[in-house]
XYZ file of C-alpha atoms in Angstrom:
529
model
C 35.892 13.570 -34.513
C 34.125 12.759 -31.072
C 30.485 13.370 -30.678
C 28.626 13.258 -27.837
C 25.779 11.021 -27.256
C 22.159 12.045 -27.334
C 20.836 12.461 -23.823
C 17.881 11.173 -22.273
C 15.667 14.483 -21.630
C 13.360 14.336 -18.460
C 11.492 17.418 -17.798
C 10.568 18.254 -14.207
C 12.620 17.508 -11.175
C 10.257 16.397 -9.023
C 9.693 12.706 -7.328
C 8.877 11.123 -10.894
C 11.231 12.625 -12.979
C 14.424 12.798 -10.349
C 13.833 8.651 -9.573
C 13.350 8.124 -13.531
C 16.722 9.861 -13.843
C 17.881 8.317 -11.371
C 17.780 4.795 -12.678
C 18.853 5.625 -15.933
C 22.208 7.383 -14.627
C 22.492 4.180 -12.827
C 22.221 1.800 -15.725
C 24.930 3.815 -17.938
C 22.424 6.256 -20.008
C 23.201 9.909 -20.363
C 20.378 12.237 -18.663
C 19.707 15.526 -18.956
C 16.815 17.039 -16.325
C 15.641 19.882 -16.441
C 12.805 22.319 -14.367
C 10.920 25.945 -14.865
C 11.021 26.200 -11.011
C 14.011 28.753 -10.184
C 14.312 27.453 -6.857
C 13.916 23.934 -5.164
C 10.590 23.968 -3.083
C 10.067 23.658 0.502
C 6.652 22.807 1.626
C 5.524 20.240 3.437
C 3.190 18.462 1.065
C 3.468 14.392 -0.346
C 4.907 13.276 2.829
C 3.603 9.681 2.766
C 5.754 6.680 1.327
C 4.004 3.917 1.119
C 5.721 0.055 1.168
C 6.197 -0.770 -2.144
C 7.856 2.787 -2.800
C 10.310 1.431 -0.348
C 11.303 -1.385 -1.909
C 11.794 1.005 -5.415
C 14.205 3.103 -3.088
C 15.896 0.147 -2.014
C 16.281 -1.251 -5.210
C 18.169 2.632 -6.062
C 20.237 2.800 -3.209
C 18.606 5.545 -1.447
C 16.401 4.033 1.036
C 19.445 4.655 3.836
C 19.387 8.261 3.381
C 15.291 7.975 3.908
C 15.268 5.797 6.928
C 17.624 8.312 8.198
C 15.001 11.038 7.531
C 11.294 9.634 7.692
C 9.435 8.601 10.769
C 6.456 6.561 11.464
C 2.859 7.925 10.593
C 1.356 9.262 13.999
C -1.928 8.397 15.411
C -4.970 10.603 14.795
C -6.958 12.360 17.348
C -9.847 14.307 17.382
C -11.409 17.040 19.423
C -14.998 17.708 20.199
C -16.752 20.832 19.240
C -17.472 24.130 20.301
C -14.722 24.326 22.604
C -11.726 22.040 20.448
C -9.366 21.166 23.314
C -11.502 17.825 24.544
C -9.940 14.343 22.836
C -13.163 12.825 21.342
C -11.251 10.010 19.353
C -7.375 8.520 19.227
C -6.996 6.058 15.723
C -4.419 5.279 13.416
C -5.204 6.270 9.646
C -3.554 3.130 7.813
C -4.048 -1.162 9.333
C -0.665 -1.661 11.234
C 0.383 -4.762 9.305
C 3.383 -7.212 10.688
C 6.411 -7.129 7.967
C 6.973 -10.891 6.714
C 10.107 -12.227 5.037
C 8.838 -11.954 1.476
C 6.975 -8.490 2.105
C 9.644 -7.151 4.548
C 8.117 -3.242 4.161
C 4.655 -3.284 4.894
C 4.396 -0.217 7.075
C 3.906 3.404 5.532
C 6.202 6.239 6.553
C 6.368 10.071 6.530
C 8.874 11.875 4.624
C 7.937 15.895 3.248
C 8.168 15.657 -0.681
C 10.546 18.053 -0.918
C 13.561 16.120 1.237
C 12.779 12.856 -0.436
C 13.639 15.015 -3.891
C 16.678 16.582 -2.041
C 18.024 13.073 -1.273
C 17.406 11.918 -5.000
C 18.842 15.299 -6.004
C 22.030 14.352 -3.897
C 22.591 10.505 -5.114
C 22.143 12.545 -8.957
C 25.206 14.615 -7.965
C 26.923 11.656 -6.743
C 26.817 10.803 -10.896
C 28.018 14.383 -11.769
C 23.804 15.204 -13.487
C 22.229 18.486 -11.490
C 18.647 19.580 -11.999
C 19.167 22.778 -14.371
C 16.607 24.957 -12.664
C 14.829 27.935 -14.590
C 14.897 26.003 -17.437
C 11.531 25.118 -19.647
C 10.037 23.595 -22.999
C 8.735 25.917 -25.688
C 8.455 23.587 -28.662
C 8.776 19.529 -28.986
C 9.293 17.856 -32.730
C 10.356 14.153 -33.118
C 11.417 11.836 -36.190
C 12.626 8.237 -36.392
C 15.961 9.151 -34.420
C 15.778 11.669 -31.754
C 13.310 14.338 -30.214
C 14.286 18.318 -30.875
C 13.471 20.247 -27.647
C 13.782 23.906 -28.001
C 13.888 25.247 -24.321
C 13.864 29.117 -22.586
C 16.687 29.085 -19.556
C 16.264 32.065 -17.526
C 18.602 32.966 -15.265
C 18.764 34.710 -11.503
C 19.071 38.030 -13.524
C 15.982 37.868 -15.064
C 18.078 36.955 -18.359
C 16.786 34.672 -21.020
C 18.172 32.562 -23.314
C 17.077 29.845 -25.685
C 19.007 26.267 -26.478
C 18.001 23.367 -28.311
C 17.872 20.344 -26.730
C 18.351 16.850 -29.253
C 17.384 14.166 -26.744
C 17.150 10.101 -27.756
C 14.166 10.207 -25.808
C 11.750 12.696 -23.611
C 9.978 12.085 -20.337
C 7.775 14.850 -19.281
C 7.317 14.249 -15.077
C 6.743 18.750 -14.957
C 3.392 18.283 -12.797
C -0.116 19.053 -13.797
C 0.037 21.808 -16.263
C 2.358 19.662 -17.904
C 3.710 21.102 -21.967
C 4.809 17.546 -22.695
C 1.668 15.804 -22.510
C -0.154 18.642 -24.539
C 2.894 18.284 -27.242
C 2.097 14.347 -27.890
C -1.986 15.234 -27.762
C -2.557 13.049 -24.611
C -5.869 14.077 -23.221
C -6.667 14.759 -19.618
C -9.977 13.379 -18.843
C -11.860 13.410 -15.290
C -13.880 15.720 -12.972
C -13.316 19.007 -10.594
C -14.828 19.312 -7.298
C -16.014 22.614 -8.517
C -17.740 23.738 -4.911
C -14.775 21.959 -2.778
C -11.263 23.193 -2.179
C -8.345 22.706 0.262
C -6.070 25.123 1.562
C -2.354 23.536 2.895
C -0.036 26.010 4.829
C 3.350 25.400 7.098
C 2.680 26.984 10.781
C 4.862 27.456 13.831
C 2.677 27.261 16.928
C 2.975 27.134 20.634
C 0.800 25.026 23.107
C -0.058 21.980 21.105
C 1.376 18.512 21.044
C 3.901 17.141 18.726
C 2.870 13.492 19.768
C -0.611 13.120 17.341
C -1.887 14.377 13.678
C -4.267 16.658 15.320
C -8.351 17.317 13.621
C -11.592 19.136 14.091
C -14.114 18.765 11.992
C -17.191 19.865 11.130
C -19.597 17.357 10.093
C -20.742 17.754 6.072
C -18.730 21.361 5.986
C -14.486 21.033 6.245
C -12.094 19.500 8.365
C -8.788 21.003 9.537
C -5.837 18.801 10.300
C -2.310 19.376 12.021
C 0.726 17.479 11.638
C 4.057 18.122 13.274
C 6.673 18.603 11.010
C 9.778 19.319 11.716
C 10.842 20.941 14.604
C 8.959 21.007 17.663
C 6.265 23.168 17.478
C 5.760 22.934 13.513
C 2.893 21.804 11.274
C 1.442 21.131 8.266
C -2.069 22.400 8.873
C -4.544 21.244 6.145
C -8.174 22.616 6.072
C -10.146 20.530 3.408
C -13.948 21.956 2.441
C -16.419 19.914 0.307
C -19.673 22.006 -0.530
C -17.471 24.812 0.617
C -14.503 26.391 -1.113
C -11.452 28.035 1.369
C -9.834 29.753 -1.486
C -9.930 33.102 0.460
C -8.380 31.255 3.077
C -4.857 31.722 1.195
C -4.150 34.792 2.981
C -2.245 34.339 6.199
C -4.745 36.413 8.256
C -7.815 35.373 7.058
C -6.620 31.333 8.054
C -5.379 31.936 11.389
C -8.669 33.526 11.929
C -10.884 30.478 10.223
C -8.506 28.051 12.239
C -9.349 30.210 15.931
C -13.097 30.792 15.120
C -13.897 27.469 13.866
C -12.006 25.277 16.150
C -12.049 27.541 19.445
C -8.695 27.361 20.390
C -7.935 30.958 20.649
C -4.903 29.606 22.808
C -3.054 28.261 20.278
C -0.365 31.253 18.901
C 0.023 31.113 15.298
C 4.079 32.367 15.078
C 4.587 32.190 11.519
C 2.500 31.438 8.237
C 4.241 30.186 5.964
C 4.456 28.229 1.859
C 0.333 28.430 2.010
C -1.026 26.928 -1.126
C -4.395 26.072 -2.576
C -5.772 22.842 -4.239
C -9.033 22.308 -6.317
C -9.758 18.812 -6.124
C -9.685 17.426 -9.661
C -9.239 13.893 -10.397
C -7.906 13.334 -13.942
C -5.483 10.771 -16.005
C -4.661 10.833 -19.597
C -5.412 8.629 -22.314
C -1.961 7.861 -23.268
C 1.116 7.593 -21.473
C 3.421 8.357 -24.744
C 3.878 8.986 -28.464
C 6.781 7.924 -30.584
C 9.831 8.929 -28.390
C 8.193 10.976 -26.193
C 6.696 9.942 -22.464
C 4.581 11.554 -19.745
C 4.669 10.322 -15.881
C 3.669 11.745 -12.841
C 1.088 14.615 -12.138
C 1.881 15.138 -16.212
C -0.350 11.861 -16.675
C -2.667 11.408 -13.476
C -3.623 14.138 -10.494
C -6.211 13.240 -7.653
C -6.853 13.818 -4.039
C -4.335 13.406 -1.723
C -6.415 10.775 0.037
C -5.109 7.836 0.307
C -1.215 8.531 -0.214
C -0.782 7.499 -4.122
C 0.635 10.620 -5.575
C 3.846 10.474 -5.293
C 4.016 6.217 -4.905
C 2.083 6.158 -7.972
C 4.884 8.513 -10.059
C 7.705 6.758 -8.954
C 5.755 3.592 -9.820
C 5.701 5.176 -13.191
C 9.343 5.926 -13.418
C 10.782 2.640 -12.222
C 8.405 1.068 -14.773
C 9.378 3.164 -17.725
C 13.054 3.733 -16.790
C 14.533 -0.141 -17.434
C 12.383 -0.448 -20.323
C 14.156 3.123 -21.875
C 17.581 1.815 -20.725
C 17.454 -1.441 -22.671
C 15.894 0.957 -25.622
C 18.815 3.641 -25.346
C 21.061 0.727 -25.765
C 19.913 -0.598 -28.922
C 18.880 -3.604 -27.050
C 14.993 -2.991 -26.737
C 12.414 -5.279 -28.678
C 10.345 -3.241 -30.785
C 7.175 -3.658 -28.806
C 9.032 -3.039 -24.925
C 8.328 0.718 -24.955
C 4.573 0.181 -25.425
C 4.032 -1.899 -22.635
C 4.835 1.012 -20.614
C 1.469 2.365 -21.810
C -0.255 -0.829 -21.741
C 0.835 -1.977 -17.842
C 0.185 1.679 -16.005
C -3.148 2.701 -17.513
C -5.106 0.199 -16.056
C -3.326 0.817 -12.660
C -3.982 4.128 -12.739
C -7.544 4.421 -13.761
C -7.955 1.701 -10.446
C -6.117 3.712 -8.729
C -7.825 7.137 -8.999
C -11.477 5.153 -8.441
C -10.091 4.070 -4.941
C -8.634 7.469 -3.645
C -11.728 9.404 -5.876
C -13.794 7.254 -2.952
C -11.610 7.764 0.148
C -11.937 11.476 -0.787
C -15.754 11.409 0.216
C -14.202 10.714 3.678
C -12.330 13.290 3.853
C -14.577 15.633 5.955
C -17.002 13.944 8.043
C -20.741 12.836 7.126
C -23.169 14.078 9.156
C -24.587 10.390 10.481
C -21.564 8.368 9.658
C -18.381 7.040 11.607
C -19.536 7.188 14.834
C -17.656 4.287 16.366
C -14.701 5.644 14.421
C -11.520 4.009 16.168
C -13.821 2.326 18.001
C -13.634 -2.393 17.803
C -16.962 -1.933 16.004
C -15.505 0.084 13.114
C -11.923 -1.071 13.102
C -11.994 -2.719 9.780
C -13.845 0.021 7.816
C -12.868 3.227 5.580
C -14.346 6.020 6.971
C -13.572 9.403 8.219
C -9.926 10.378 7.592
C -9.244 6.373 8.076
C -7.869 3.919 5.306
C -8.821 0.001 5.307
C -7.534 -0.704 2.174
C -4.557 -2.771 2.089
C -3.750 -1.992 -1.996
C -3.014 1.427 -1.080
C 0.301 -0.485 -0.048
C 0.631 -1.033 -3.533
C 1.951 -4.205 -3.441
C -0.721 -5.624 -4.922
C 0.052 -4.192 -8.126
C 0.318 -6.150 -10.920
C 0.431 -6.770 -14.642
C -0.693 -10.082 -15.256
C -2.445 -9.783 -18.382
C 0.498 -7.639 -20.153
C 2.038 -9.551 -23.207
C 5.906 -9.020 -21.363
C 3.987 -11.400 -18.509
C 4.584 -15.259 -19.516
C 3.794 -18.320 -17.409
C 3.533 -21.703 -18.234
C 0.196 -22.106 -15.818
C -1.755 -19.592 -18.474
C -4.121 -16.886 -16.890
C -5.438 -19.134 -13.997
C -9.127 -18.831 -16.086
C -9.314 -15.263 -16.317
C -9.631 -13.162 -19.642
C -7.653 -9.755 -20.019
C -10.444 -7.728 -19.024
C -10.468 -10.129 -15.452
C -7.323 -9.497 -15.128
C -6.823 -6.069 -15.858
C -9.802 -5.472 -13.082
C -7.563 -6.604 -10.524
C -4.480 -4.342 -11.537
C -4.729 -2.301 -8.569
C -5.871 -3.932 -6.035
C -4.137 -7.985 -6.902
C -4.998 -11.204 -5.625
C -3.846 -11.262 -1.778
C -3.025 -14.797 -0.582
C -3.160 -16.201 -3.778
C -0.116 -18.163 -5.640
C 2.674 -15.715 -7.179
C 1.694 -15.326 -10.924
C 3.698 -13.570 -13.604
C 3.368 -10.085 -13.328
C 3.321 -9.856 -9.691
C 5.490 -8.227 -7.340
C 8.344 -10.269 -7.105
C 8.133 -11.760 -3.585
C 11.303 -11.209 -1.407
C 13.717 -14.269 -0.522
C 16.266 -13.831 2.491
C 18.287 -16.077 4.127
C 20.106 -16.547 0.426
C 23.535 -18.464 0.478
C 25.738 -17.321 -2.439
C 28.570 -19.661 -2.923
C 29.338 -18.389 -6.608
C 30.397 -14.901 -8.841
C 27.187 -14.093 -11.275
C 27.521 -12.931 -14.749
C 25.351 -10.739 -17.098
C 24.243 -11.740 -20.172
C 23.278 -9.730 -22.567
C 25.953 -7.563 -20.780
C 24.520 -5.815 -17.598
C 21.170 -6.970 -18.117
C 20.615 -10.308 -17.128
C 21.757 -12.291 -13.484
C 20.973 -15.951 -13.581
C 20.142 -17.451 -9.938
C 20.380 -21.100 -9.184
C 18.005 -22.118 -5.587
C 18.254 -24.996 -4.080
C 15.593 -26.360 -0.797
C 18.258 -29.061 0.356
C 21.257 -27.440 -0.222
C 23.374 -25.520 -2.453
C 22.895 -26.555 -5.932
C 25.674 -27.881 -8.022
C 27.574 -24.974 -9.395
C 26.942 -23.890 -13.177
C 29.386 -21.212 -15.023
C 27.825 -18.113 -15.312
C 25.189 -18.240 -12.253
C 25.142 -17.653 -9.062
C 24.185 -19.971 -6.327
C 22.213 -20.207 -3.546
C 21.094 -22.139 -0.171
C 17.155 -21.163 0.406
C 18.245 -22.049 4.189
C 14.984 -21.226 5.798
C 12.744 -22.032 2.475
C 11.930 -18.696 2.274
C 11.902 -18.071 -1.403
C 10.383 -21.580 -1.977
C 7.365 -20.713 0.239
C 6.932 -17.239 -1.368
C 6.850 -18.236 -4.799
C 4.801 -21.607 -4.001
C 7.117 -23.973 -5.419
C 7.229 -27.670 -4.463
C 10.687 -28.560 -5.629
C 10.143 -31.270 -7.268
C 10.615 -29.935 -10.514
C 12.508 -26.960 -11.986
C 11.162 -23.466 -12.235
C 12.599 -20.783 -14.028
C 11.717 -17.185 -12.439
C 12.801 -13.791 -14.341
C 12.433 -10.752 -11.837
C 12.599 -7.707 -14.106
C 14.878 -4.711 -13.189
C 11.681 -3.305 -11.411
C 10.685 -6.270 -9.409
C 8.022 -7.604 -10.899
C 8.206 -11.582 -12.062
C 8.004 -11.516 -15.986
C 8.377 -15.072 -16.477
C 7.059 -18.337 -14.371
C 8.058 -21.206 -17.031
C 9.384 -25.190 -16.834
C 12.341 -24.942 -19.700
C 14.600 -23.025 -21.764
C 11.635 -22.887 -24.377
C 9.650 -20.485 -22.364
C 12.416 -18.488 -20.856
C 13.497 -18.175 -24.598
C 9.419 -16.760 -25.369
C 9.947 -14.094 -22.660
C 12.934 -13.027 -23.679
C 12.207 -12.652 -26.979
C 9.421 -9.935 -25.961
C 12.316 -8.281 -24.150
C 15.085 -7.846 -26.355
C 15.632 -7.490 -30.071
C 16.260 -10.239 -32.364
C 20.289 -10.000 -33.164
């Protein structure tokens, strides 16, 4: 008698939980996802992808299907006040940086949330798993073997129904309010903006350009913003208040007339109001990012402002992290200590994370005496009012050097854990590639032989050489480095060998001289036979 396997349970479909799924269809594991939502949302909201988020979607085979969609981040221009139709300022909100072979995406790019999920939706259906909508946790137990997930499906009837769920694992990716991270007693520890608020809203509108992210602002009160979306004549119209709340603003009247009185352009038809929502600024992360079998990513382990475009980049960073790591777990394959790490590499990251975008908030409505050369030469290379000079908002500077799954023959280059884990976040630009670093792209690769996994579908070995392709050996691939491309990225002289392990998420896990220390790294990785 058959049985089916145990599933792989993520709860909530959104950007987190559809790429974790994602990747685990991909490498062979059975996924079940599920969401309370009845319907798949529309608004405009987590529209920013930055470059390293990308690469992820590259790596997943969807980054095609974005391209196809997204579009570059338009410049900003203000207006001056009373009277809202003079240009005081033109600027772009992110450094333009220049793509380089072994950081080919370097430039940010505008996608709404909720087509980035309907594209990741899509490849899912591609591998016969669909989102079951109206579909949520009431109770979580776990033992040695499996998690027990008892959940309430109600359907477009208003009917209910209750099924129990017996996962091999549980990721909970269902957003802030999130029953998964309550069930494993993961706390959520941070701050409200208890006298600020921000009010988001989709509006059709006639008489305004579609060429720039439009803003008025009132120094030390709010700022309202405008960015075409869409169709011509669309536009996701922000109004952010610090010392002063909008929440009243929710109602479609009561915004159109803020927006007229405050930024005097009575001229500008508000045609439809529409998928308004409101946003108390908290800034929170948990404690712990699992217990036992059960894991939390996304808005279920970290929320904070918008500022600074991490949201969604920093779930999916999440999910790429965890997913391989599950995979090779699901499998049997999984060394006892691989599932912690997932806990162990993102906290610091995150905490870093929501201290830079907790700061850019603070520029998120104008001081009263600051940023008045804004776009201006004098100012170019400063944060400041609705403008980001921070190049780790990227995220490509993200690493995990001081992780135990990081192994390198140089040592820690001097620095103690608590060094290193300083610099999770923000990295060590222009510096020498260290394990635990983004694994630095290579192109301009000559293959001359068929590759084979070992342990099956886990492992590609790579064979580089500078001068020319490398004698062949059974079981690895070779290639050319015709422009010395990945010899220049990952600073390596050639005049010995080095052994480099990119993990399934792109980060370099090992850096070592012999089969010794490829044989300590892997023995982190998978279990002892």
């Amino acid at each position: 008698m058959s049985t089916t396997p145990m599933p792989i349970l993520v709860i909530g479909a959104g950007p987190s939980g559809l790429a974790a799924a994602l990747a685990l269809t991909q490498n062979g594991v059975p996924v079940r996802i599920i969401d309370k939502a009845h319907e798949f949302h529309q608004a405009s909201r987590g529209s920013g992808l930055q470059p390293r988020t990308l690469e992820f979607f590259r790596i997943l085979g969807t980054i095609d299907d974005i391209r196809r969609n997204a579009h570059d981040i338009l410049p900003f221009r203000s207006y001056k006040l009373p009277g809202g139709t003079e240009p005081d300022k033109t600027w772009t909100i992110l450094e333009h940086l220049e793509p380089t072979p072994d950081r080919p995406e370097k430039t940010p790019t505008i996608l709404n949330q909720y087509l980035t999920e309907g594209i990741f939706r899509d490849h899912l259906a591609k591998n016969g798993i669909h989102v079951e909508l109206g579909t949520e946790p009431t109770s979580m137990e776990q033992d040695v073997h499996g998690v027990t997930v008892t959940v309430k499906k109600t359907g477009a009837d208003g009917a209910e129904k209750v099924e129990s769920i017996r996962a091999a694992y549980v990721l909970g990716s269902e957003g802030a309010r999130s029953f998964t991270r309550k069930a494993i007693g993961a706390t959520f520890e941070g701050q409200t903006k208890e006298g600020d608020g921000t009010v988001w809203t989709d509006v059709k509108v006639e008489g305004l350009s579609s060429d720039y992210w439009h803003v008025w602002a009132e120094p030390g009160k709010f700022t309202i913003t405008m960015r075409p979306i869409r169709e011509a004549g669309e536009y996701h119209t922000g109004i952010f208040g610090q010392n002063f709340d909008p929440v009243d603003l929710v109602d479609p009247v009561k915004f159109a007339e803020f927006f007229h009185e405050k930024t005097g352009r009575k001229d500008l038809v508000f045609k439809k109001i529409s998928l308004t929502t409101y946003w108390k600024p908290k800034m929170r992360m948990v404690n712990k990012f699992y217990e036992g079998r059960v894991f939390i990513s996304g808005d279920a382990a970290h929320v904070h402002s918008p500022t600074g475009g991490q949201g969604l980049n920093t779930s999916v960073q999440d999910a790429f992290n965890l997913s391989w790591k599950l995979a090779l777990a699901y499998k049997g394959l999984a060394s006892p200590d691989l599932l912690s790490s997932y806990n162990t590499e993102r906290l610091p990251v995150v905490t870093h994370m929501l201290s830079t975008t907790t700061n850019l908030y603070t520029h998120s409505v104008q001081k009263k005496v600051e940023d008045a050369q804004i776009g201006g030469d004098a100012n170019a290379n400063a944060t400041g009012f609705v403008k980001w000079r921070d190049q780790s908002l990227s995220q490509l500077e993200i690493n995990y050097r001081w992780t135990p799954l990081a192994v390198d023959y140089r040592g820690q280059g001097g620095r103690d854990v608590d060094d290193l884990k300083a610099r999770a976040y923000v990295g060590y630009p222009g510096e020498d590639v260290w394990a635990g670093d983004r694994a630095p792209d290579a192109p301009a690769l000559d293959a001359v032989a068929a590759a084979r996994c070992w342990p099956a579908g886990t492992v590609k070995i790579a064979v580089l050489g500078r001068q020319g392709v490398p004698k062949e050996i059974e079981g690895a691939t070779s290639y050319h480095d015709t422009k010395g491309y990945a010899y220049s990225a990952y600073h390596v002289d050639g005049m010995s060998p080095i052994i480099v392990v990119v993990r399934p998420d792109g980060y370099v896990g090992a850096f070592v001289k012999d089969v010794e220390g490829l044989q300590t790294y892997f023995a982190k990785i998978f279990k002892k036979d």
